Coordinates of C-alpha atoms and ligand atoms in Angstrom, one line a residue:
X13 CA 11.0 -128.1 -111.2
X14 CA 7.9 -126.2 -112.0
X15 CA 5.2 -127.0 -109.6
X16 CA 2.4 -125.0 -111.2
X17 CA 2.5 -125.4 -115.0
X18 CA 1.9 -128.6 -116.8
X19 CA 3.9 -128.9 -120.0
X20 CA 2.1 -130.8 -122.7
X21 CA 3.4 -132.1 -126.0
X22 CA 1.1 -133.0 -128.8
X23 CA 2.4 -135.4 -131.3
X24 CA 0.2 -135.2 -134.3
X25 CA 0.8 -135.0 -138.0
X26 CA -2.0 -132.5 -138.5
X27 CA -1.6 -128.9 -137.8
X28 CA -5.3 -128.6 -137.8
X29 CA -5.5 -131.0 -134.9
X30 CA -3.0 -128.9 -133.0
X31 CA -5.1 -125.8 -133.4
X32 CA -8.2 -127.8 -132.4
X33 CA -6.5 -129.1 -129.3
X34 CA -5.4 -125.6 -128.4
X35 CA -8.9 -124.5 -128.7
X36 CA -10.1 -127.3 -126.6
X37 CA -7.7 -126.3 -123.9
X38 CA -8.6 -122.6 -124.2
X39 CA -11.1 -122.9 -121.3
X40 CA -8.4 -124.0 -118.9
X41 CA -6.5 -121.3 -117.2
X42 CA -3.5 -120.6 -119.3
X43 CA -1.0 -120.5 -116.5
X44 CA -1.8 -124.1 -115.8
X45 CA -0.4 -125.6 -118.9
X46 CA 1.9 -125.0 -121.8
X47 CA 1.3 -126.8 -125.1
X48 CA 3.9 -127.7 -127.7
X49 CA 3.5 -129.6 -130.9
X50 CA 5.6 -131.8 -133.0
X51 CA 4.4 -133.5 -136.2
X52 CA 6.6 -136.6 -136.5
X53 CA 7.1 -139.9 -134.8
X54 CA 10.9 -139.3 -134.4
X55 CA 10.6 -135.9 -133.0
X56 CA 8.0 -137.2 -130.6
X57 CA 10.1 -140.1 -129.5
X58 CA 13.1 -137.8 -129.0
X59 CA 11.1 -135.5 -126.7
X60 CA 9.8 -138.5 -124.8
X61 CA 13.3 -139.9 -124.3
X62 CA 14.6 -136.5 -123.1
X63 CA 11.8 -136.5 -120.6
X64 CA 11.0 -133.0 -121.7
X65 CA 7.2 -132.9 -120.9
X66 CA 4.8 -133.7 -118.1
X67 CA 2.3 -135.3 -120.4
X68 CA 2.1 -136.4 -124.0
X69 CA -0.9 -136.3 -126.3
X70 CA -0.4 -138.9 -129.0
X71 CA -2.4 -139.1 -132.2
X72 CA -3.0 -142.6 -133.3
X73 CA -2.6 -141.6 -136.9
X74 CA 0.8 -140.0 -137.5
X75 CA 0.6 -140.2 -141.3
X76 CA 3.4 -142.7 -141.3
X77 CA 3.7 -146.4 -141.3
X78 CA 4.2 -146.4 -137.6
X79 CA 1.2 -145.5 -135.6
X80 CA 0.7 -143.7 -132.3
X81 CA 0.3 -147.1 -130.7
X82 CA 3.8 -148.0 -131.9
X83 CA 5.1 -144.8 -130.5
X84 CA 3.4 -145.5 -127.2
X85 CA 5.1 -148.9 -127.0
X86 CA 8.5 -147.3 -127.8
X87 CA 7.9 -144.7 -125.2
X88 CA 7.0 -147.2 -122.5
X89 CA 10.0 -149.2 -123.5
X90 CA 12.3 -146.2 -123.2
X91 CA 11.2 -145.8 -119.6
X92 CA 8.7 -142.9 -120.0
X93 CA 6.9 -142.4 -116.7
X94 CA 4.8 -139.4 -117.8
X95 CA 1.2 -140.1 -118.6
X96 CA 0.5 -140.6 -122.3
X97 CA -2.9 -140.0 -123.7
X98 CA -3.6 -141.7 -127.0
X99 CA -6.0 -139.8 -129.2
X100 CA -8.0 -142.2 -131.4
X101 CA -10.2 -141.2 -134.2
X102 CA -12.2 -144.3 -135.0
X103 CA -14.2 -145.1 -132.0
X104 CA -12.4 -148.4 -132.3
X105 CA -12.9 -150.3 -129.1
X106 CA -10.0 -152.9 -129.6
X107 CA -7.6 -150.1 -130.2
X108 CA -8.6 -148.5 -126.9
X109 CA -7.9 -151.8 -125.2
X110 CA -4.6 -152.2 -126.9
X111 CA -3.6 -148.7 -125.8
X112 CA -4.5 -149.4 -122.2
X113 CA -2.6 -152.6 -122.3
X114 CA 0.5 -150.8 -123.6
X115 CA 0.4 -148.4 -120.6
X116 CA -1.2 -145.3 -121.9
X117 CA -2.8 -143.4 -119.1
X118 CA -5.8 -142.5 -121.1
X119 CA -7.3 -142.8 -124.5
X120 CA -9.6 -140.2 -125.8
X121 CA -11.8 -140.4 -128.9
X122 CA -10.9 -137.4 -131.0
X123 CA -14.2 -137.4 -132.8
X124 CA -16.1 -136.8 -129.6
X125 CA -13.4 -134.9 -127.7
X126 CA -14.8 -132.2 -125.5
X127 CA -12.8 -129.5 -123.8
X128 CA -14.3 -130.7 -120.6
X129 CA -12.9 -134.2 -121.0
X130 CA -9.5 -133.0 -122.0
X131 CA -9.4 -130.6 -119.0
X132 CA -10.3 -133.4 -116.6
X133 CA -7.5 -135.6 -117.9
X134 CA -5.0 -132.8 -117.7
X135 CA -6.1 -131.8 -114.2
X136 CA -5.8 -135.4 -113.1
X137 CA -2.3 -135.6 -114.6
X138 CA -1.4 -132.4 -112.9
X139 CA -2.5 -133.6 -109.5
X140 CA -0.6 -136.8 -110.1
X141 CA 2.5 -134.7 -110.8
X142 CA 2.0 -132.6 -107.7
X143 CA 1.7 -135.7 -105.6
X144 CA 4.9 -137.1 -107.0
X145 CA 6.6 -133.9 -106.3
X146 CA 5.2 -133.7 -102.8
X147 CA 6.6 -137.1 -102.1
X148 CA 9.9 -136.2 -103.5
X149 CA 9.9 -133.0 -101.5
X150 CA 8.9 -134.9 -98.4
X151 CA 11.8 -137.2 -98.8
X152 CA 14.3 -134.5 -99.4
X153 CA 13.3 -131.9 -96.9
X154 CA 11.4 -133.7 -94.1
X155 CA 12.2 -136.2 -91.5
X156 CA 10.3 -139.5 -91.9
X157 CA 9.8 -140.2 -88.2
X158 CA 8.7 -136.9 -86.9
X159 CA 7.5 -135.2 -90.0
X160 CA 9.6 -132.2 -89.0
X161 CA 11.9 -130.4 -91.3
X162 CA 15.3 -132.0 -91.8
X163 CA 18.6 -130.3 -91.7
X164 CA 18.4 -129.2 -95.4
X165 CA 15.1 -127.5 -95.0
X166 CA 16.3 -126.1 -91.6
X167 CA 19.3 -124.5 -93.4
X168 CA 16.9 -123.0 -95.9
X169 CA 14.8 -121.5 -93.1
X170 CA 17.8 -120.2 -91.3
X171 CA 19.2 -118.6 -94.5
X172 CA 15.9 -116.7 -94.9
X173 CA 15.7 -115.8 -91.2
X174 CA 19.2 -114.4 -91.3
X175 CA 18.4 -112.3 -94.3
X176 CA 15.2 -111.0 -92.5
X177 CA 17.1 -110.3 -89.3
X178 CA 19.8 -108.5 -91.2
X179 CA 17.3 -106.3 -93.0
X180 CA 15.3 -105.4 -90.0
X181 CA 18.2 -105.3 -87.6
X182 CA 16.9 -108.1 -85.4
X183 CA 18.3 -111.0 -83.4
X184 CA 17.6 -114.7 -83.7
X185 CA 18.5 -117.7 -81.7
X186 CA 19.2 -121.3 -82.5
X187 CA 18.6 -124.0 -79.9
X188 CA 20.3 -127.3 -80.5
X189 CA 18.4 -129.9 -78.4
X190 CA 19.7 -133.4 -77.7
X191 CA 18.2 -136.1 -75.5
X192 CA 20.4 -137.3 -72.7
X193 CA 21.4 -140.9 -73.0
X194 CA 19.0 -141.6 -75.8
X195 CA 21.0 -144.7 -76.7
X196 CA 20.1 -146.2 -73.4
X197 CA 16.4 -145.5 -73.9
X198 CA 16.6 -146.9 -77.4
X199 CA 18.4 -150.0 -76.2
X200 CA 16.2 -150.7 -73.3
X201 CA 13.0 -150.3 -75.2
X202 CA 13.0 -151.2 -78.8
X203 CA 13.5 -149.2 -82.0
X204 CA 9.8 -148.7 -82.7
X205 CA 9.5 -147.3 -79.2
X206 CA 12.5 -145.1 -79.7
X207 CA 10.9 -143.8 -82.9
X208 CA 7.7 -143.2 -81.0
X209 CA 9.6 -141.3 -78.4
X210 CA 11.2 -139.1 -81.0
X211 CA 7.8 -138.4 -82.4
X212 CA 6.4 -137.5 -79.1
X213 CA 9.3 -135.3 -78.2
X214 CA 8.9 -133.6 -81.6
X215 CA 5.2 -133.0 -80.8
X216 CA 5.9 -131.7 -77.4
X217 CA 8.6 -129.3 -78.7
X218 CA 6.4 -128.1 -81.4
X219 CA 3.4 -127.4 -79.2
X220 CA 5.5 -125.8 -76.5
X221 CA 7.7 -123.6 -78.6
X222 CA 5.0 -122.5 -81.0
X223 CA 3.0 -120.8 -78.3
X224 CA 3.8 -117.2 -78.6
X225 CA 3.7 -116.5 -74.9
X226 CA 6.7 -118.6 -74.2
X227 CA 8.6 -116.8 -76.8
X228 CA 7.8 -113.4 -75.3
X229 CA 7.9 -111.4 -78.5
X230 CA 5.5 -110.1 -81.1
X231 CA 5.7 -112.0 -84.2
X232 CA 6.2 -110.1 -87.3
X233 CA 6.4 -113.0 -89.7
X234 CA 3.7 -115.5 -89.7
X235 CA 5.9 -118.4 -88.5
X236 CA 8.9 -117.3 -86.5
X237 CA 9.6 -120.7 -85.1
X238 CA 11.1 -123.6 -87.1
X239 CA 11.8 -127.0 -85.7
X240 CA 13.9 -129.6 -87.3
X241 CA 15.1 -133.1 -86.5
X242 CA 18.7 -133.0 -87.7
X243 CA 20.1 -136.3 -86.4
X244 CA 19.4 -139.3 -84.3
X245 CA 18.0 -137.6 -81.2
X246 CA 19.0 -134.1 -82.1
X247 CA 16.6 -131.3 -82.8
X248 CA 17.2 -127.7 -83.9
X249 CA 14.9 -124.9 -83.1
X250 CA 15.1 -121.6 -84.8
X251 CA 13.6 -118.6 -83.0
X252 CA 13.4 -115.6 -85.2
X253 CA 12.8 -112.1 -84.0
X254 CA 13.8 -113.0 -80.5
X255 CA 16.0 -111.1 -78.1
X256 CA 19.0 -113.3 -77.6
X257 CA 18.9 -113.4 -73.9
X258 CA 15.3 -114.6 -74.0
X259 CA 16.4 -117.8 -75.6
X260 CA 17.7 -119.0 -72.3
X261 CA 14.2 -118.8 -70.9
X262 CA 12.8 -120.7 -73.8
X263 CA 15.5 -123.4 -73.3
X264 CA 14.6 -123.7 -69.6
X265 CA 10.9 -124.0 -70.4
X266 CA 11.7 -126.7 -72.9
X267 CA 13.8 -128.6 -70.4
X268 CA 11.1 -128.2 -67.7
X269 CA 8.5 -129.5 -70.1
X270 CA 10.3 -132.9 -70.1
X271 CA 9.5 -133.4 -66.4
X272 CA 6.2 -134.7 -67.6
X273 CA 6.9 -138.3 -68.6
X274 CA 6.3 -139.8 -72.0
X275 CA 4.1 -142.8 -72.1
X276 CA 5.6 -145.7 -74.1
X277 CA 4.9 -149.4 -73.9
X278 CA 2.4 -148.9 -71.2
X279 CA 4.9 -147.3 -69.0
X280 CA 6.1 -143.8 -68.1
X281 CA 9.5 -142.9 -69.6
X282 CA 11.4 -140.0 -68.2
X283 CA 13.9 -138.2 -70.2
X284 CA 16.2 -135.2 -69.8
X285 CA 17.9 -133.2 -72.5
X286 CA 20.6 -130.6 -73.1
X287 CA 20.4 -127.5 -75.2
X288 CA 23.1 -125.4 -76.8
X289 CA 22.1 -121.9 -77.8
X290 CA 23.7 -119.5 -80.3
X291 CA 22.5 -116.1 -81.2
X292 CA 22.6 -114.1 -84.4
X293 CA 24.4 -111.7 -84.9
X294 CA 26.5 -112.0 -81.7
X295 CA 27.9 -115.5 -82.3
X296 CA 27.9 -115.6 -86.0
X297 CA 26.3 -114.2 -89.1
X298 CA 26.1 -117.1 -91.4
X299 CA 24.4 -120.5 -91.4
X300 CA 27.4 -122.7 -91.0
X301 CA 29.0 -120.7 -88.1
X302 CA 25.7 -120.5 -86.2
X303 CA 25.0 -124.2 -86.6
X304 CA 28.6 -125.0 -85.5
X305 CA 28.4 -122.8 -82.5
X306 CA 25.0 -124.2 -81.5
X307 CA 26.5 -127.7 -81.6
X308 CA 29.5 -126.6 -79.6
X309 CA 27.4 -125.0 -76.9
X310 CA 25.4 -128.2 -76.8
X311 CA 28.6 -130.2 -76.3
X312 CA 29.5 -127.9 -73.4
X313 CA 26.1 -128.3 -71.8
X314 CA 26.5 -132.1 -72.1
X315 CA 29.9 -132.0 -70.6
X316 CA 28.6 -130.2 -67.6
X317 CA 25.8 -132.7 -67.0
X318 CA 22.3 -133.6 -67.8
X319 CA 19.4 -131.3 -68.1
X320 CA 21.4 -128.3 -68.9
X321 CA 21.4 -125.4 -71.4
X322 CA 24.4 -123.3 -72.4
X323 CA 24.8 -120.2 -74.4
X324 CA 27.7 -120.3 -76.9
X325 CA 30.7 -118.4 -75.8
X326 CA 33.8 -117.5 -77.8
X327 CA 36.0 -119.4 -75.4
X328 CA 34.3 -122.7 -76.3
X329 CA 37.2 -123.8 -78.5
X330 CA 38.6 -127.3 -78.8
X331 CA 41.1 -126.8 -76.0
X332 CA 38.7 -125.6 -73.5
X333 CA 36.3 -128.3 -74.5
X334 CA 38.9 -130.9 -73.8
X335 CA 39.6 -129.2 -70.5
X336 CA 35.9 -129.4 -69.6
X337 CA 35.8 -133.0 -70.7
X338 CA 38.7 -133.9 -68.5
X339 CA 37.3 -132.0 -65.6
X340 CA 34.1 -133.9 -66.0
X341 CA 35.8 -137.3 -66.2
X342 CA 38.1 -136.4 -63.4
X343 CA 35.1 -135.9 -61.1
X344 CA 34.3 -139.6 -61.6
X345 CA 37.9 -140.9 -61.8
X346 CA 38.5 -141.2 -58.1
X347 CA 35.2 -143.0 -57.4
X348 CA 35.7 -145.3 -60.4
X349 CA 39.2 -146.3 -59.3
X350 CA 40.8 -144.9 -62.4
X351 CA 43.5 -143.1 -60.4
X352 CA 46.5 -145.1 -59.3
X353 CA 49.9 -144.4 -57.8
X354 CA 53.3 -145.2 -59.3
X355 CA 56.5 -145.2 -57.4
X356 CA 59.8 -144.0 -58.6
X357 CA 62.9 -145.1 -56.7
X358 CA 65.2 -142.5 -55.2
X359 CA 68.7 -143.7 -54.7
X360 CA 71.6 -142.8 -52.5
X361 CA 74.5 -143.0 -54.9
X362 CA 77.1 -142.8 -52.2
X363 CA 76.1 -146.0 -50.4
X364 CA 74.1 -147.4 -53.3
X365 CA 70.9 -147.9 -51.4
X366 CA 67.3 -147.2 -52.1
X367 CA 66.1 -144.5 -49.8
X368 CA 62.5 -144.2 -50.9
X369 CA 60.1 -143.5 -53.7
X370 CA 58.5 -140.5 -55.2
X371 CA 54.8 -141.0 -55.5
X372 CA 53.4 -140.1 -58.9
X373 CA 49.8 -140.0 -59.8
X374 CA 48.5 -141.9 -62.8
X375 CA 45.1 -141.7 -64.5
X376 CA 44.0 -144.4 -66.8
X377 CA 40.7 -143.7 -68.4
X378 CA 39.0 -146.7 -70.2
X379 CA 38.4 -144.7 -73.3
X380 CA 40.9 -141.9 -73.3
X381 CA 43.8 -144.1 -72.2
X382 CA 46.6 -142.7 -70.0
X383 CA 46.2 -139.1 -69.3
X384 CA 49.5 -137.4 -68.2
X385 CA 49.5 -135.7 -64.8
X386 CA 50.7 -132.5 -66.4
X387 CA 47.4 -132.3 -68.3
X388 CA 45.1 -133.1 -65.5
X389 CA 46.7 -131.8 -62.3
X390 CA 46.3 -128.2 -63.2
X391 CA 42.7 -128.9 -63.9
X392 CA 42.3 -130.7 -60.6
X393 CA 43.8 -127.7 -58.9
X394 CA 41.6 -125.2 -60.7
X395 CA 38.4 -127.0 -60.0
X396 CA 39.3 -127.9 -56.4
X397 CA 39.4 -131.6 -57.0
X398 CA 43.1 -131.7 -56.0
X399 CA 41.9 -131.5 -52.4
X400 CA 40.0 -134.9 -52.3
X401 CA 42.5 -136.4 -54.7
X402 CA 45.4 -135.2 -52.7
X403 CA 44.0 -136.7 -49.5
X404 CA 43.4 -139.9 -51.4
X405 CA 47.1 -139.9 -52.5
X406 CA 48.3 -139.5 -49.0
X407 CA 46.0 -142.2 -47.7
X408 CA 46.9 -144.7 -50.5
X409 CA 50.6 -144.1 -50.4
X410 CA 50.8 -144.4 -46.6
X411 CA 48.8 -147.5 -46.5
X412 CA 50.9 -149.0 -49.3
X413 CA 54.0 -148.5 -47.3
X414 CA 52.4 -150.0 -44.2
X415 CA 51.3 -153.0 -46.1
X416 CA 54.9 -153.5 -47.4
X417 CA 56.1 -153.2 -43.9
X418 CA 53.6 -155.8 -42.8
X419 CA 54.8 -158.1 -45.6
X420 CA 58.2 -158.0 -44.0
X421 CA 60.1 -155.3 -45.8
X422 CA 62.2 -152.5 -44.2
X423 CA 60.4 -149.2 -44.4
X424 CA 61.6 -146.5 -46.8
X425 CA 60.5 -143.0 -47.4
X426 CA 57.6 -142.0 -49.7
X427 CA 57.8 -138.6 -51.2
X428 CA 54.4 -137.1 -52.1
X429 CA 54.0 -134.0 -54.2
X430 CA 51.9 -131.3 -52.5
X431 CA 50.3 -128.7 -54.7
X432 CA 50.0 -125.2 -53.5
X433 CA 46.2 -125.6 -53.1
X434 CA 46.8 -128.5 -50.7
X435 CA 49.4 -126.5 -48.9
X436 CA 47.0 -123.7 -48.2
X437 CA 44.2 -126.0 -47.2
X438 CA 43.3 -125.7 -43.5
X439 CA 42.5 -129.4 -43.0
X440 CA 45.8 -130.6 -44.4
X441 CA 47.6 -131.1 -41.1
X442 CA 44.6 -132.8 -39.6
X443 CA 44.2 -135.4 -42.3
X444 CA 47.9 -136.2 -42.5
X445 CA 47.9 -136.7 -38.8
X446 CA 44.8 -138.9 -38.8
X447 CA 46.0 -141.0 -41.8
X448 CA 49.4 -141.6 -40.2
X449 CA 47.7 -142.7 -37.1
X450 CA 45.1 -144.8 -38.9
X451 CA 47.6 -146.7 -41.0
X452 CA 50.2 -146.7 -38.2
X453 CA 53.1 -145.3 -40.2
X454 CA 55.8 -143.3 -38.5
X455 CA 56.0 -139.7 -39.9
X456 CA 59.7 -140.0 -40.6
X457 CA 58.8 -142.1 -43.7
X458 CA 56.7 -139.4 -45.1
X459 CA 58.1 -136.6 -47.2
X460 CA 56.3 -133.8 -49.0
X461 CA 57.7 -132.2 -52.1
X462 CA 56.7 -128.6 -52.2
X463 CA 57.3 -126.2 -55.1
X464 CA 58.8 -122.8 -54.8
X465 CA 55.6 -121.3 -56.3
X466 CA 53.5 -122.9 -53.6
X467 CA 55.3 -121.2 -50.8
X468 CA 56.2 -117.8 -52.3
X469 CA 53.2 -115.7 -51.9
X470 CA 52.7 -115.4 -48.1
X471 CA 56.0 -116.0 -46.4
X472 CA 54.7 -115.7 -42.8
X473 CA 51.9 -118.1 -43.3
X474 CA 54.1 -120.4 -45.3
X475 CA 56.8 -120.5 -42.6
X476 CA 54.1 -121.3 -40.0
X477 CA 52.7 -124.1 -42.1
X478 CA 56.1 -125.6 -42.8
X479 CA 56.9 -125.6 -39.1
X480 CA 53.7 -127.3 -38.3
X481 CA 54.4 -130.0 -40.8
X482 CA 58.0 -130.4 -39.5
X483 CA 56.6 -130.6 -36.0
X484 CA 54.6 -133.6 -37.0
X485 CA 57.9 -135.3 -37.9
X486 CA 57.5 -135.4 -41.7
X487 CA 60.3 -134.4 -44.1
X488 CA 60.1 -131.5 -46.5
X489 CA 61.8 -131.0 -49.8
X490 CA 61.8 -128.1 -52.2
X491 CA 60.7 -129.5 -55.6
X492 CA 61.8 -128.2 -59.0
X493 CA 64.4 -126.1 -57.3
X494 CA 65.9 -123.5 -59.6
X495 CA 62.8 -123.0 -61.8
X496 CA 60.9 -120.6 -59.6
X497 CA 62.0 -117.5 -57.8
X498 CA 64.9 -119.3 -56.2
X499 CA 65.2 -116.6 -53.6
X500 CA 68.1 -117.7 -51.5
X501 CA 66.9 -115.8 -48.5
X502 CA 63.9 -118.1 -47.9
X503 CA 66.0 -121.2 -47.8
X504 CA 67.5 -120.3 -44.5
X505 CA 64.1 -119.5 -43.0
X506 CA 62.2 -122.5 -44.3
X507 CA 62.6 -125.7 -42.3
X508 CA 63.5 -127.8 -45.3
X509 CA 65.3 -131.2 -45.4
X510 CA 66.2 -131.3 -49.1
X511 CA 66.5 -129.5 -52.3
X512 CA 65.4 -131.3 -55.5
X513 CA 67.3 -130.1 -58.6
X514 CA 64.9 -129.7 -61.4
X515 CA 65.1 -132.1 -64.3
X516 CA 65.7 -129.2 -66.8
X517 CA 69.1 -128.5 -65.3
X518 CA 70.1 -132.2 -65.2
X519 CA 69.1 -132.6 -68.8
X520 CA 72.2 -131.2 -70.4
X521 CA 74.7 -132.0 -67.8
X522 CA 77.6 -132.4 -68.2
X523 CA 77.6 -131.1 -71.8
X524 CA 76.1 -127.7 -71.1
X525 CA 78.5 -125.6 -69.1
X526 CA 75.9 -123.2 -67.7
X527 CA 73.7 -126.0 -66.5
X528 CA 76.7 -127.8 -65.1
X529 CA 77.6 -124.7 -63.1
X530 CA 74.1 -124.2 -61.8
X531 CA 73.9 -127.8 -60.7
X532 CA 77.3 -127.5 -59.0
X533 CA 76.1 -124.3 -57.3
X534 CA 72.8 -125.8 -56.1
X535 CA 74.6 -128.8 -54.6
X536 CA 77.1 -126.6 -52.8
X537 CA 74.4 -124.3 -51.6
X538 CA 72.3 -127.2 -50.3
X539 CA 75.3 -128.7 -48.5
X540 CA 76.2 -125.3 -47.0
X541 CA 72.7 -125.1 -45.6
X542 CA 72.9 -128.6 -44.3
X543 CA 70.3 -129.8 -46.7
X544 CA 70.5 -132.9 -48.6
X545 CA 70.2 -132.7 -52.4
X546 CA 68.5 -134.9 -54.9
X547 CA 68.8 -134.7 -58.7
X548 CA 65.8 -135.7 -60.6
X549 CA 65.6 -136.8 -64.2
X550 CA 68.9 -138.6 -64.3
X551 CA 68.8 -140.6 -67.6
X552 CA 72.4 -141.2 -68.6
X553 CA 75.5 -142.7 -67.2
X554 CA 77.3 -139.4 -68.0
X555 CA 74.8 -137.5 -65.8
X556 CA 75.3 -140.0 -63.0
X557 CA 79.1 -139.7 -63.2
X558 CA 78.9 -135.9 -63.2
X559 CA 76.6 -135.8 -60.2
X560 CA 78.9 -138.2 -58.3
X561 CA 81.9 -136.0 -59.0
X562 CA 79.9 -133.0 -57.8
X563 CA 79.2 -134.8 -54.5
X564 CA 75.5 -135.1 -55.1
X565 CA 74.2 -137.9 -52.9
X566 CA 70.7 -138.6 -54.1
X567 CA 69.3 -139.3 -57.6
X568 CA 66.1 -140.3 -59.2
X569 CA 65.5 -140.9 -62.9
X570 CA 65.0 -143.3 -65.8
X571 CA 68.6 -144.5 -65.6
X572 CA 67.6 -146.4 -62.6
X573 CA 63.9 -146.8 -63.0
X574 CA 60.7 -145.3 -64.3
X575 CA 57.9 -144.7 -61.9
X576 CA 56.5 -148.2 -61.5
X577 CA 53.3 -149.7 -60.1
X578 CA 53.6 -151.0 -56.6
X579 CA 54.0 -154.7 -57.5
X580 CA 56.9 -154.0 -59.7
X581 CA 58.7 -151.5 -57.5
X582 CA 58.4 -153.8 -54.4
X583 CA 61.3 -156.0 -55.6
X584 CA 63.7 -153.2 -54.7
X585 CA 62.7 -153.2 -51.1
X586 CA 64.9 -154.9 -48.5
X587 CA 63.4 -157.9 -46.9
X588 CA 63.9 -158.1 -43.1
X589 CA 64.5 -161.8 -43.4
X590 CA 67.1 -161.9 -46.1
X591 CA 68.5 -158.5 -45.3
X592 CA 68.5 -157.7 -49.0
X593 CA 66.2 -156.8 -51.8
X594 CA 65.0 -159.3 -54.4
X595 CA 66.7 -157.1 -57.0
X596 CA 69.5 -154.7 -56.2
X597 CA 68.8 -151.2 -57.7
X598 CA 72.4 -150.9 -58.7
X599 CA 72.3 -154.0 -60.8
X600 CA 70.2 -152.0 -63.2
X601 CA 73.3 -150.2 -64.3
X602 CA 75.7 -151.7 -66.9
X603 CA 78.7 -153.8 -65.8
X604 CA 81.4 -151.4 -67.2
X605 CA 79.8 -148.4 -65.4
X606 CA 79.6 -150.2 -62.1
X607 CA 83.2 -151.2 -62.5
X608 CA 84.2 -147.6 -63.4
X609 CA 82.4 -146.3 -60.3
X610 CA 83.8 -149.0 -58.2
X611 CA 80.4 -150.3 -57.4
X612 CA 80.0 -154.0 -56.8
Ligands
C2E715 P1 57.5 -133.6 -60.8 O1 57.1 -133.5 -59.4 O2 58.7 -132.8 -61.3 O3 57.7 -135.2 -61.1 C1 58.7 -135.7 -61.8 C2 58.3 -136.1 -63.1 O4 59.4 -136.4 -63.8 C3 57.4 -137.2 -63.2 O5 56.5 -137.0 -64.3 C4 58.3 -138.4 -63.6 O6 57.7 -139.4 -64.2 C5 59.3 -137.7 -64.4 N1 60.6 -138.3 -64.5 C6 61.2 -139.0 -63.5 N2 62.4 -139.4 -63.9 C7 62.6 -138.9 -65.2 C8 63.6 -139.1 -66.2 O7 64.7 -139.6 -65.9 N3 63.4 -138.5 -67.3 C9 62.3 -137.8 -67.6 N4 62.2 -137.2 -68.8 N5 61.3 -137.7 -66.8 C10 61.4 -138.2 -65.5 P2 55.0 -137.2 -64.2 O8 54.7 -138.4 -63.4 O9 54.5 -137.1 -65.6 O10 54.5 -136.0 -63.3 C11 54.6 -134.7 -63.9 C12 54.2 -133.8 -62.8 O11 52.9 -133.9 -62.3 C13 55.1 -133.9 -61.6 O12 56.3 -133.3 -61.8 C14 54.3 -133.2 -60.5 O13 54.4 -131.9 -60.6 C15 52.9 -133.6 -61.0 N6 52.4 -134.7 -60.2 C16 52.6 -136.0 -60.4 N7 52.0 -136.7 -59.4 C17 51.5 -135.8 -58.6 C18 50.8 -135.9 -57.4 O14 50.5 -137.0 -56.8 N8 50.4 -134.8 -56.8 C19 50.7 -133.6 -57.3 N9 50.2 -132.5 -56.6 N10 51.3 -133.4 -58.4 C20 51.7 -134.5 -59.0
CA716 CA1 58.1 -134.0 -57.6
CA717 CA1 60.4 -131.7 -60.8

């Protein structure tokens, strides 16, 4: 689109009139217009239909049967939007009126035509055209609500800024700004108010960021700051010629500026926001990478909390973002009651009785669904949340057992997994002790499953800790046995009660000869050390038979039961009154198998 030059087509059968018109236009600056000429009705109509010109000068007399007025009517009918000026030669008033009625923008009397008149008409048409283009431009490149640039224009600005920065070896920063909880504000006020808020935010951003003192650099270009609204409540700020690290200061200033409330609907409205920052050329050298990274950094900032800014870092990939998200959600999970405990039966396969349950943590998040412990326990450990969560587990599981006892069931053991962080936590003994006391549960019903990795790094300390736990009267088992260092020497020195053969060894028993041998060795080792042994992950009848033949006494696995919520697992407990459980755990097995095993 050419913004400056007006293209004019003269449709006139007379070359003389063309020359005359040109002369009339001679006073107008030549760069302003460009005049073409066609001499026939058909050529004129074709040009009009092709929308080739900004303005048409139409002679009434085309030297044909059809007149300029006919052409005018055809032109309007074909949807011509450009102004058409009908040139009349008769001073005929009726014709003028007809022309106006048909939709001509102007009519000019050729006989009295002055260059001034023609110029005025052309200038007017030109202005009209510019206004149209301005409107179009506005719609394409600017945001309606705030009047700021939109994302398309922002990308244009960014492209130019990158080229500049590249040429002059400078840095630039992009700040991606997003209002915290804008939805809530929008919902609690009304949409008009939401729009007003966006407008006010835009104004505040603009006035703050455009002050050169906050930017702390000398401007080389006339306008080194560009602000755009690129989404709902999301703004982008481009700071050219800035030292990357300074962008953090700008971000802080922006966030601080929000402490001042906005005034909407006769009340003060307080908002906070998050900002993600990315810096050229460090984080990226092209528009799309930089925009993506700014958005990522923003997401990070939002995950961490409100009123934050974050610089983009290379480690901000999808996986670490998910981690961060989980960490965030996990902080609230305990308070919101999203954590629950499931209980998986552990069975003595010699006397076919339930000896207890392993306590397994479950996390159900209303939006994310069930999140597997393998995904969130490491996170809980790394961010320290395992300490309060671990304490909650001990408390909940112990009081669960007490309430079963109160309901009239015989007590059984609960085996709780203890992570290495809990194991090294000074207050561990204290809270276990106080919980047992508080819920009035005998320590013999509490077992801790400890992994080899938890106890390997400081043997002296470990042994001391294990002895203290033992002294309290709780049981200790070595979890995932065989997967860690499996140093046999420690087994004798550690005051353990049981070894738990890891699921990975049980998996291919009896088919896999190596695994079978390992399982046999572990069972023999445990027994020789006077430890009991429990096989976890028992899923098939073949595995059960093999374990029986190897003289393994305890098992746990899907063959008997998955970890179940407390209501469902309770039916396996023995009632003091009836002396038997509502549901015998062995009845889960198939009839033929029970027969084969000689189980009733
Ligand atoms: P783990 O201590 O080895 O727990 C046993 C895992 O094996 C549980 O997975 C259990 O659901 C699963 N399992 C039990 N029987 C079978 C079976 O027959 N077949 C198969 N394929 N799997 C079986 P879960 O609940 O997903 O827990 C995974 C890990 O998360 C646990 O491994 C444990 O290390 C950790 N974890 C779970 N709950 C807690 C907890 O309360 N505290 C701590 N510190 N860690 C926990
Ligand atoms: Ca375990
Ligand atoms: Ca295990």
